[in-house]
Structure formats: C-alpha cells, structure tokens
CSV table of C-alpha atoms in Angstrom, one decimal:
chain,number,residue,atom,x,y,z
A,1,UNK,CA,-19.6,24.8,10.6
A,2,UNK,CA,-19.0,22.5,13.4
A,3,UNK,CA,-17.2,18.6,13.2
A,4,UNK,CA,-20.4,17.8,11.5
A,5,UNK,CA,-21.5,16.3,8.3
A,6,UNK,CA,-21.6,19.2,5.7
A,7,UNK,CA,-25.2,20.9,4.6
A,8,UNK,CA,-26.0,22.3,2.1
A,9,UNK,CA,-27.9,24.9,4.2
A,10,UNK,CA,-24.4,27.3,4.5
A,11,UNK,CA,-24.5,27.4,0.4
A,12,UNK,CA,-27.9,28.5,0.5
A,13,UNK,CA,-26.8,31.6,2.4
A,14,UNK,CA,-29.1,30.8,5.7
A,15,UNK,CA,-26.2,32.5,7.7
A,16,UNK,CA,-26.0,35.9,9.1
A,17,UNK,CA,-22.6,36.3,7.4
A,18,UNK,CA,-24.4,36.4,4.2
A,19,UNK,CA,-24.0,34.4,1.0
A,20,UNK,CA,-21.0,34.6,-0.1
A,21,UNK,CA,-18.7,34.8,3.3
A,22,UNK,CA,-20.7,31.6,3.9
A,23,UNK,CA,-19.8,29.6,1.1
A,24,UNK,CA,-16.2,30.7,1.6
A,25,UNK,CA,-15.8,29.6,5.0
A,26,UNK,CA,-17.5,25.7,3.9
A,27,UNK,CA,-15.0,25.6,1.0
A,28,UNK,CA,-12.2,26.7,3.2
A,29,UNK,CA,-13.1,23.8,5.9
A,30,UNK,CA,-13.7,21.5,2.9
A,31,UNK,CA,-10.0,22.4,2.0
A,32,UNK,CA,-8.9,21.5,5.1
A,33,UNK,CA,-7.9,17.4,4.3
A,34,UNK,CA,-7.6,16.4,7.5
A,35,UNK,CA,-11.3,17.1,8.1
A,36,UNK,CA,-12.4,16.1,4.7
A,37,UNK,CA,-12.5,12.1,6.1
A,38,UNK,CA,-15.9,13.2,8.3
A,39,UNK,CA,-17.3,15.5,5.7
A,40,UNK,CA,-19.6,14.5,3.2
A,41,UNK,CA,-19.0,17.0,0.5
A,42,UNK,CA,-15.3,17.5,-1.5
A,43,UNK,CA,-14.3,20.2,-4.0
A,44,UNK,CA,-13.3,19.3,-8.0
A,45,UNK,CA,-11.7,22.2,-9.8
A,46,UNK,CA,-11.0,23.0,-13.1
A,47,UNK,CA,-11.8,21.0,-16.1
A,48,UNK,CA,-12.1,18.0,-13.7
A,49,UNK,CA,-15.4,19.1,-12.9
A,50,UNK,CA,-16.8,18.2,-16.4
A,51,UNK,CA,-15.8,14.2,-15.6
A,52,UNK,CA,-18.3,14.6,-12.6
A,53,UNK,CA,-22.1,13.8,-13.3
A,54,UNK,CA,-24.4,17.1,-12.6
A,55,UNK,CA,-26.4,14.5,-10.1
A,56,UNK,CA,-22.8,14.2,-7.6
A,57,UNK,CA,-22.6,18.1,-7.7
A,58,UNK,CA,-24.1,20.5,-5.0
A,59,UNK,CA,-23.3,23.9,-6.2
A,60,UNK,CA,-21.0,25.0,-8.5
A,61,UNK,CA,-18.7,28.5,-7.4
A,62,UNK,CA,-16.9,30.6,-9.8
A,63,UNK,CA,-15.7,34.4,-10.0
A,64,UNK,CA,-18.3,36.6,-10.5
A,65,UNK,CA,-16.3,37.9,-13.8
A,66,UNK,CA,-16.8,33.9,-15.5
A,67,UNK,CA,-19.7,33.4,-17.8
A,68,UNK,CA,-20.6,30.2,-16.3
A,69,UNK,CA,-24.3,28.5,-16.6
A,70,UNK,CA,-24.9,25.7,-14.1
A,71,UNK,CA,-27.6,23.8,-16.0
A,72,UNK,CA,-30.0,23.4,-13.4
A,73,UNK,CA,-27.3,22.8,-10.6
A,74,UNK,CA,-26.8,26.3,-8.6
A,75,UNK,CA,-23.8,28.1,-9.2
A,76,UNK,CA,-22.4,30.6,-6.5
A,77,UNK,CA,-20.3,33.7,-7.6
A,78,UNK,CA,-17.6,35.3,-5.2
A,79,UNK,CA,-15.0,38.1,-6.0
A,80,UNK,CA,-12.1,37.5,-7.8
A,81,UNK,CA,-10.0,37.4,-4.6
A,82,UNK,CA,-12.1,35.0,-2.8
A,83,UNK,CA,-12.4,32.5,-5.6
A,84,UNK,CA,-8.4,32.2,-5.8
A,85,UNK,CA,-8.0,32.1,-2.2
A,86,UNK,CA,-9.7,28.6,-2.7
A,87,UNK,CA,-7.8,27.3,-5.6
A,88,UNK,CA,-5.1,24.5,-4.6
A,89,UNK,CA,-3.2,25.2,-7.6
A,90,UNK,CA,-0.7,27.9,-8.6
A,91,UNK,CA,-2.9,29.1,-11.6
A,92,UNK,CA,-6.2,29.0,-10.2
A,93,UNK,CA,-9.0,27.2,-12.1
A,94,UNK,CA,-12.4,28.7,-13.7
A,95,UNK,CA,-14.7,26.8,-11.6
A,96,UNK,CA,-14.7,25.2,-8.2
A,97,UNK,CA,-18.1,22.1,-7.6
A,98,UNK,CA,-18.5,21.6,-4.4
A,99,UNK,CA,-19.6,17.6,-5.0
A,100,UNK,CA,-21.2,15.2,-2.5
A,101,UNK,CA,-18.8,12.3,-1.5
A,102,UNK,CA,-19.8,8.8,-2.4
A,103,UNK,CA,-20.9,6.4,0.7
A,104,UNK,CA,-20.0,3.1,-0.4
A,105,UNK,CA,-20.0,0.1,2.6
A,106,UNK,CA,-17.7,-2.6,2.6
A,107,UNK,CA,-20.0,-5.0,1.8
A,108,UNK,CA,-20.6,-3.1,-2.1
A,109,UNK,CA,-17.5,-4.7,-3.1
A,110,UNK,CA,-18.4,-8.3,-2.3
A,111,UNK,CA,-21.6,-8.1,-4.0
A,112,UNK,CA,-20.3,-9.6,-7.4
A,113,UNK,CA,-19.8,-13.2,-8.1
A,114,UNK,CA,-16.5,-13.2,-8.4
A,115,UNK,CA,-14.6,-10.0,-6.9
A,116,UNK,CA,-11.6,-8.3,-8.5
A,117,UNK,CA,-10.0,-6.2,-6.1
A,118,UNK,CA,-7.4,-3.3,-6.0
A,119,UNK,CA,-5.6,-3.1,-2.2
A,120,UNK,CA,-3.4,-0.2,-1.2
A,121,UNK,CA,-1.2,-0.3,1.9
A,122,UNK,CA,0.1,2.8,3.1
A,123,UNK,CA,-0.6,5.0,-0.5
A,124,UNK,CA,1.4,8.4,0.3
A,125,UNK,CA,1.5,9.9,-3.2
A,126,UNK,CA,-1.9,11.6,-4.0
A,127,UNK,CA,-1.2,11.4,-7.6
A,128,UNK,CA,-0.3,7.5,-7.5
A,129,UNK,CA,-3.6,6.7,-5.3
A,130,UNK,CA,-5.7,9.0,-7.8
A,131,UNK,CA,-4.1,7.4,-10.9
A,132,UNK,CA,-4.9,3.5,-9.4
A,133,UNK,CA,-8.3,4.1,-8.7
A,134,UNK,CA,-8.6,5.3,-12.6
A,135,UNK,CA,-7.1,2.4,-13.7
A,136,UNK,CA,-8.9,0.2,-11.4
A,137,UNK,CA,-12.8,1.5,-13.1
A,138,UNK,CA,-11.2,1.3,-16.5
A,139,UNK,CA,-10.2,-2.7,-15.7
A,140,UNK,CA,-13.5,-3.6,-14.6
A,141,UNK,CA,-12.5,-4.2,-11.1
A,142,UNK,CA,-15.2,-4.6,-8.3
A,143,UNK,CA,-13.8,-1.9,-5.7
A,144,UNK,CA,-10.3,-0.6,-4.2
A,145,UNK,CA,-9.3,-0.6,-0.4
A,146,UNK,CA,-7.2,1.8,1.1
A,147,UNK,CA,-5.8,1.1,4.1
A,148,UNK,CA,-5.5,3.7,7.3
A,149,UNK,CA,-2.0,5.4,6.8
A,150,UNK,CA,-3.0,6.2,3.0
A,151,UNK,CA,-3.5,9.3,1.9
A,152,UNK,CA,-6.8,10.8,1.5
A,153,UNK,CA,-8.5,9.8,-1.8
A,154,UNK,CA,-10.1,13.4,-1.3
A,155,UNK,CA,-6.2,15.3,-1.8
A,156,UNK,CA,-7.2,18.0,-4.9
A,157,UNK,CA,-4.3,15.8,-6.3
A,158,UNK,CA,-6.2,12.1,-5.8
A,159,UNK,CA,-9.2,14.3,-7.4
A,160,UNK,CA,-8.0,15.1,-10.6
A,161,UNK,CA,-5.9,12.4,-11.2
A,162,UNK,CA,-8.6,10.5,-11.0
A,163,UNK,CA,-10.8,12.0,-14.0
A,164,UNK,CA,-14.3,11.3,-12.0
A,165,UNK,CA,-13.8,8.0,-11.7
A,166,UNK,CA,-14.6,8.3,-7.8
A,167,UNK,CA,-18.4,8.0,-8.7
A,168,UNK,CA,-17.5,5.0,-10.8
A,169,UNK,CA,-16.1,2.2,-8.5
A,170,UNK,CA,-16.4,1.8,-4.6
A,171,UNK,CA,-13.8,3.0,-2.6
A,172,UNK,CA,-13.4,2.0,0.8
A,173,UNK,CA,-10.6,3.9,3.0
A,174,UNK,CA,-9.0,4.2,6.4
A,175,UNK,CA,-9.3,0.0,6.3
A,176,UNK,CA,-7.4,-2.3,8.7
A,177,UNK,CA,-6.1,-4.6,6.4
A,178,UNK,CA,-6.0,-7.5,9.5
A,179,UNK,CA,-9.7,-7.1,9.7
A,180,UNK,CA,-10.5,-6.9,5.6
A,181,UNK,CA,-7.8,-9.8,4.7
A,182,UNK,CA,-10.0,-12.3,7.4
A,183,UNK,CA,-12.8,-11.1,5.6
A,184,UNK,CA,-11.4,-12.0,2.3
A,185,UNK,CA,-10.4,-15.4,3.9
A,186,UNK,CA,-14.2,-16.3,5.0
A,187,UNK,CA,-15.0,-14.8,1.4
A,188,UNK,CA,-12.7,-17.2,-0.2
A,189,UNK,CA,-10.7,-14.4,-1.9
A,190,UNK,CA,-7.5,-15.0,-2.9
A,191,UNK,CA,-4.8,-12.8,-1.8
A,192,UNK,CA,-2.1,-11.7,-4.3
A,193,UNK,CA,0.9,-9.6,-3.2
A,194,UNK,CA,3.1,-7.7,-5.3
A,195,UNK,CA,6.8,-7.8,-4.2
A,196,UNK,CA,9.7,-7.5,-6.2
A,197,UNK,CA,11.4,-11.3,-4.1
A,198,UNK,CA,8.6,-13.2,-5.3
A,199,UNK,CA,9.2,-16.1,-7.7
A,200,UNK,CA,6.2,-16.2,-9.7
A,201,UNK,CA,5.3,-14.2,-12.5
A,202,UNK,CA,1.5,-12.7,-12.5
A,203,UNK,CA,0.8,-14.7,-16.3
A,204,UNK,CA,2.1,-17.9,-13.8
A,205,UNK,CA,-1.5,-17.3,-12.1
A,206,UNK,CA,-5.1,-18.2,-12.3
A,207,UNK,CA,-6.6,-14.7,-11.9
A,208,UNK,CA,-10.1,-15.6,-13.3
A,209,UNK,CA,-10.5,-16.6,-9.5
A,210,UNK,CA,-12.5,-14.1,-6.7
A,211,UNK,CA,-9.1,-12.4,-5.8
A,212,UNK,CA,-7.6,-8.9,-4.2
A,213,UNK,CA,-4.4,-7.4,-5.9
A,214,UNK,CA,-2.0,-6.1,-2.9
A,215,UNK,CA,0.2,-3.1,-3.8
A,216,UNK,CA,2.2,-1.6,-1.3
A,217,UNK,CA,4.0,1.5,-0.2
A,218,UNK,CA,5.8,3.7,-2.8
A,219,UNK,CA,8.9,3.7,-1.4
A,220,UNK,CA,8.7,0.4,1.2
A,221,UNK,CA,6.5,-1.8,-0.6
A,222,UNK,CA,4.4,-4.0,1.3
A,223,UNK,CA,5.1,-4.9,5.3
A,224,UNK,CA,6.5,-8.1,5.8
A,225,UNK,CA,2.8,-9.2,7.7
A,226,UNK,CA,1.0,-8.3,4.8
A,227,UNK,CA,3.4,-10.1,2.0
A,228,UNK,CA,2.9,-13.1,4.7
A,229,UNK,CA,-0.9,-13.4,5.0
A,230,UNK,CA,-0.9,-13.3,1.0
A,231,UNK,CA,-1.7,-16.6,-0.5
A,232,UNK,CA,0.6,-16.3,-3.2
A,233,UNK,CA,3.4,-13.5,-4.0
A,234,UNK,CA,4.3,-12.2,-7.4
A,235,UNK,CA,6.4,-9.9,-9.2
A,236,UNK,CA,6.7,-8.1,-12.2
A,237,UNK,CA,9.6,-8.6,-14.7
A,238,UNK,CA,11.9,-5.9,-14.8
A,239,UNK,CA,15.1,-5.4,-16.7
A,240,UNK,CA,18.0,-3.0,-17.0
A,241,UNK,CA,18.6,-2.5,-13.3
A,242,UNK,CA,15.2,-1.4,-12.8
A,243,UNK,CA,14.8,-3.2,-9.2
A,244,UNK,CA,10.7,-1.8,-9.5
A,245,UNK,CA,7.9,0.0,-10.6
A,246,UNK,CA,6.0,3.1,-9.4
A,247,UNK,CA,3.2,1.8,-7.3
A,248,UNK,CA,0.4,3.1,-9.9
A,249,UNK,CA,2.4,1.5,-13.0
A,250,UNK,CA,2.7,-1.7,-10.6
A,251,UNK,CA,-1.2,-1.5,-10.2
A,252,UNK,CA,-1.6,-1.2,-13.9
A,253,UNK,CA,-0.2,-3.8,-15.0
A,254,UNK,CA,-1.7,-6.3,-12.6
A,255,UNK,CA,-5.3,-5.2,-13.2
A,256,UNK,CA,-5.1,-5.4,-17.0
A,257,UNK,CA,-3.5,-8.7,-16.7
A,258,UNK,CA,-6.3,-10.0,-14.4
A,259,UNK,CA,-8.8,-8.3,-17.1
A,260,UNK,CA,-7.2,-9.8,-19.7
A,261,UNK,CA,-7.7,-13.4,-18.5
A,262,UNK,CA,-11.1,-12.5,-17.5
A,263,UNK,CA,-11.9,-11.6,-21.3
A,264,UNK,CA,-9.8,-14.2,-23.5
A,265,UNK,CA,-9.2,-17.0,-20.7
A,266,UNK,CA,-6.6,-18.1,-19.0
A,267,UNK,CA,-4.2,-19.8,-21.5
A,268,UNK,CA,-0.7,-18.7,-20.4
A,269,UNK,CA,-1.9,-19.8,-17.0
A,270,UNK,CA,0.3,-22.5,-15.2
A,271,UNK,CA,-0.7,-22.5,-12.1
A,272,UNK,CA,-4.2,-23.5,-10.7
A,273,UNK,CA,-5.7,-21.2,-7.2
C-alpha cells in the first residue's frame, strides 16, 4: 500500500489483515485524490457503475446485505459500516467498482487526420470538468487536455458527471499548455480561444480545420498568455446582461458548432484558417 501503482493483489485478500480490512484500506487510499494522479485504479459508485464496460472494472464491493451478482467480474462484500465509510456521498450508494484508469499518451490524440480538440486551463469545478469531457465524446471530438492546476478528472464528482465517458475519449491531464500549444504549432493545429473581448463569432470560423477549442477558468477565463498564443479568439453571443457562460455550457456550444460544420459543411463560414 505504498506510492505505488495499485494491484489487484490487496483485493485478492494476499494480506495478513485479511480480505476485507484489505480492500478497505486500497479503497480508502484510492479515496484519497491527491494520490489518485499516480494510481492506476479509481472508484465509480452508484448507478454510474452501469455506464462503465465490465472489461474497465476490477472488482466490484458492496454491503454484504445487497443482492448483487458481478457477472464474471469479482464482487467483494464488507459490513454495512465499512461500505458507507467509503461512499463520497451523503446517501451512500449500493455498489462501489473499483475500475482501472485509462492510460492514454499524448500522441493518441494526434492520431486522426484532422484533430478536434477540447483544452481546459485551470478546470476547478469537478462537475464542470466531468460534464465537458461528456460533451466532448458525444461531439466526436478526438481527445481533451487538461492542463496542471485542473482539477482531477478522477474527483467522485468528475466521475459521475461524466456517465463513463472516461473509457470513451483520451484524456490527457496535468499538461503544460506552453509545451502542448508548440506541439499543436508543429502539428499545424489551429488554436481557438474562448473569451468574452473577442470580436469574432465562432459561425465567423472555418472549424472543419485540425483545431483545439481553448476554455478557460470558471471564474478568470483564460490567462492573458494563453488568449495570446491563440491563433484566433472568439466569443459567444450573449444577451441580457449575461457578460458569460459557465465553462461547461461555453464548451458545449463550441464543440457542437465545430460538429456541426464537420457534418453539413461550412456554409455560414466567413472566414478561411
């Protein structure tokens, strides 16, 4: 139970402690988030498990009062008042996977011919980064970069919020955007910030193009470097005194609009990148 990578072998009850105390003691250090970035195993509760494929799960743990069948996939049953210790939610869940965390590289998102990328710089809110990286698999996009100041994607909030779409999309984190934007630039990615100063409208753009949507801060938006490197800045039309979106709607709507051009073309298009 060291800094380690995360075995299996302490779910398998190979530990004088016994079964049980040893899977309690890997789920509590699993819980622990700022440990969770060198780990290689996460927990899902709840009915969040079921958007998870039985292939990403481990072991499944429940109380030992749940009628609960792991179909092939080991299922490990504590007390009552073990299993709620684990639970990060006020009304604790039914089941607990214990799922192995996906190991994309950088290069994964490159791979296609023309990249569609989601960028977050400094993502605070768990539920905001959770929700983007949903709406990022169900646009089509190629991958999403978080950079180092973000929160974990592995928050129980980020979890659920993002339905199992984890397993669905690469996700790189911890990124230095310096570093990943001169990649881009060798790539020939185009760089598209979202600020609410910005003069053009997204439907002003070509987003057919190999590009990566920037979305900044919830509160701050994106650092002045960042809005600078961008090759082109954009923002989204708001009315009513509404001065801007929640990072996650702000995502949203950019993605579907580059998905939209990518499916029926490009005609409201003005401007050529």
């Amino acid at each position: 139970r060291g800094s380690g990578g995360w075995s299996p072998a302490g779910v398998w009850g190979q530990s004088p402690h016994g079964l049980k105390e040893c899977v309690t003691i890997t789920i509590k250090e699993l819980r622990e988030i700022k440990k969770q970035r060198n780990r290689e195993a996460f927990l899902v509760e709840g009915k969040a498990v079921f958007d998870v494929g039985a292939e990403n799960i481990l072991t499944y743990v429940v109380a030992e009062t749940v009628a609960f069948e792991g179909r092939g996939t080991p299922v490990v049953r504590l007390s009552e008042r073990s299993f709620f210790s684990l639970s990060s939610t006020k009304t604790p869940q039914e089941v607990i996977a214990v799922c192995r965390k996906p190991s994309p590289k950088i290069e994964d998102i490159f791979k296609s011919d023309s990249p569609f990328l989601l960028v977050g710089e400094n993502l605070n809110d768990p539920g905001n980064i959770g929700t983007i990286i949903r709406t990022a698999a169900a646009a089509d996009a190629t991958g999403v970069v978080l950079s180092k100041g973000s929160c974990s994607i592995y928050n129980p909030k980020s979890i659920r919020a993002t339905a199992g779409t984890i397993f669905h999309i690469p996700i790189i984190e911890n990124v230095i955007l310096d570093d990943f934007f001169a990649l881009c630039k060798n790539r020939k990615i185009t760089l598209i910030a979202s600020t609410p100063h910005a003069n053009l409208l997204p439907y002003h753009l070509n987003l057919t193009v190999p590009l990566a949507l920037l979305i900044g801060n919830e509160s701050n938006g994106l650092s002045p470097q960042t809005i600078k490197i961008a090759d082109h800045q954009v923002k989204i039309p708001t009315f009513k005194n509404t001065e801007s979106l929640n990072a996650s709607t702000a995502a949203a709507i950019l993605l579907y609009e580059t998905l939209r051009q990518r499916l029926f073309g490009i005609a409201k298009a003005t401007i050529q990148i």
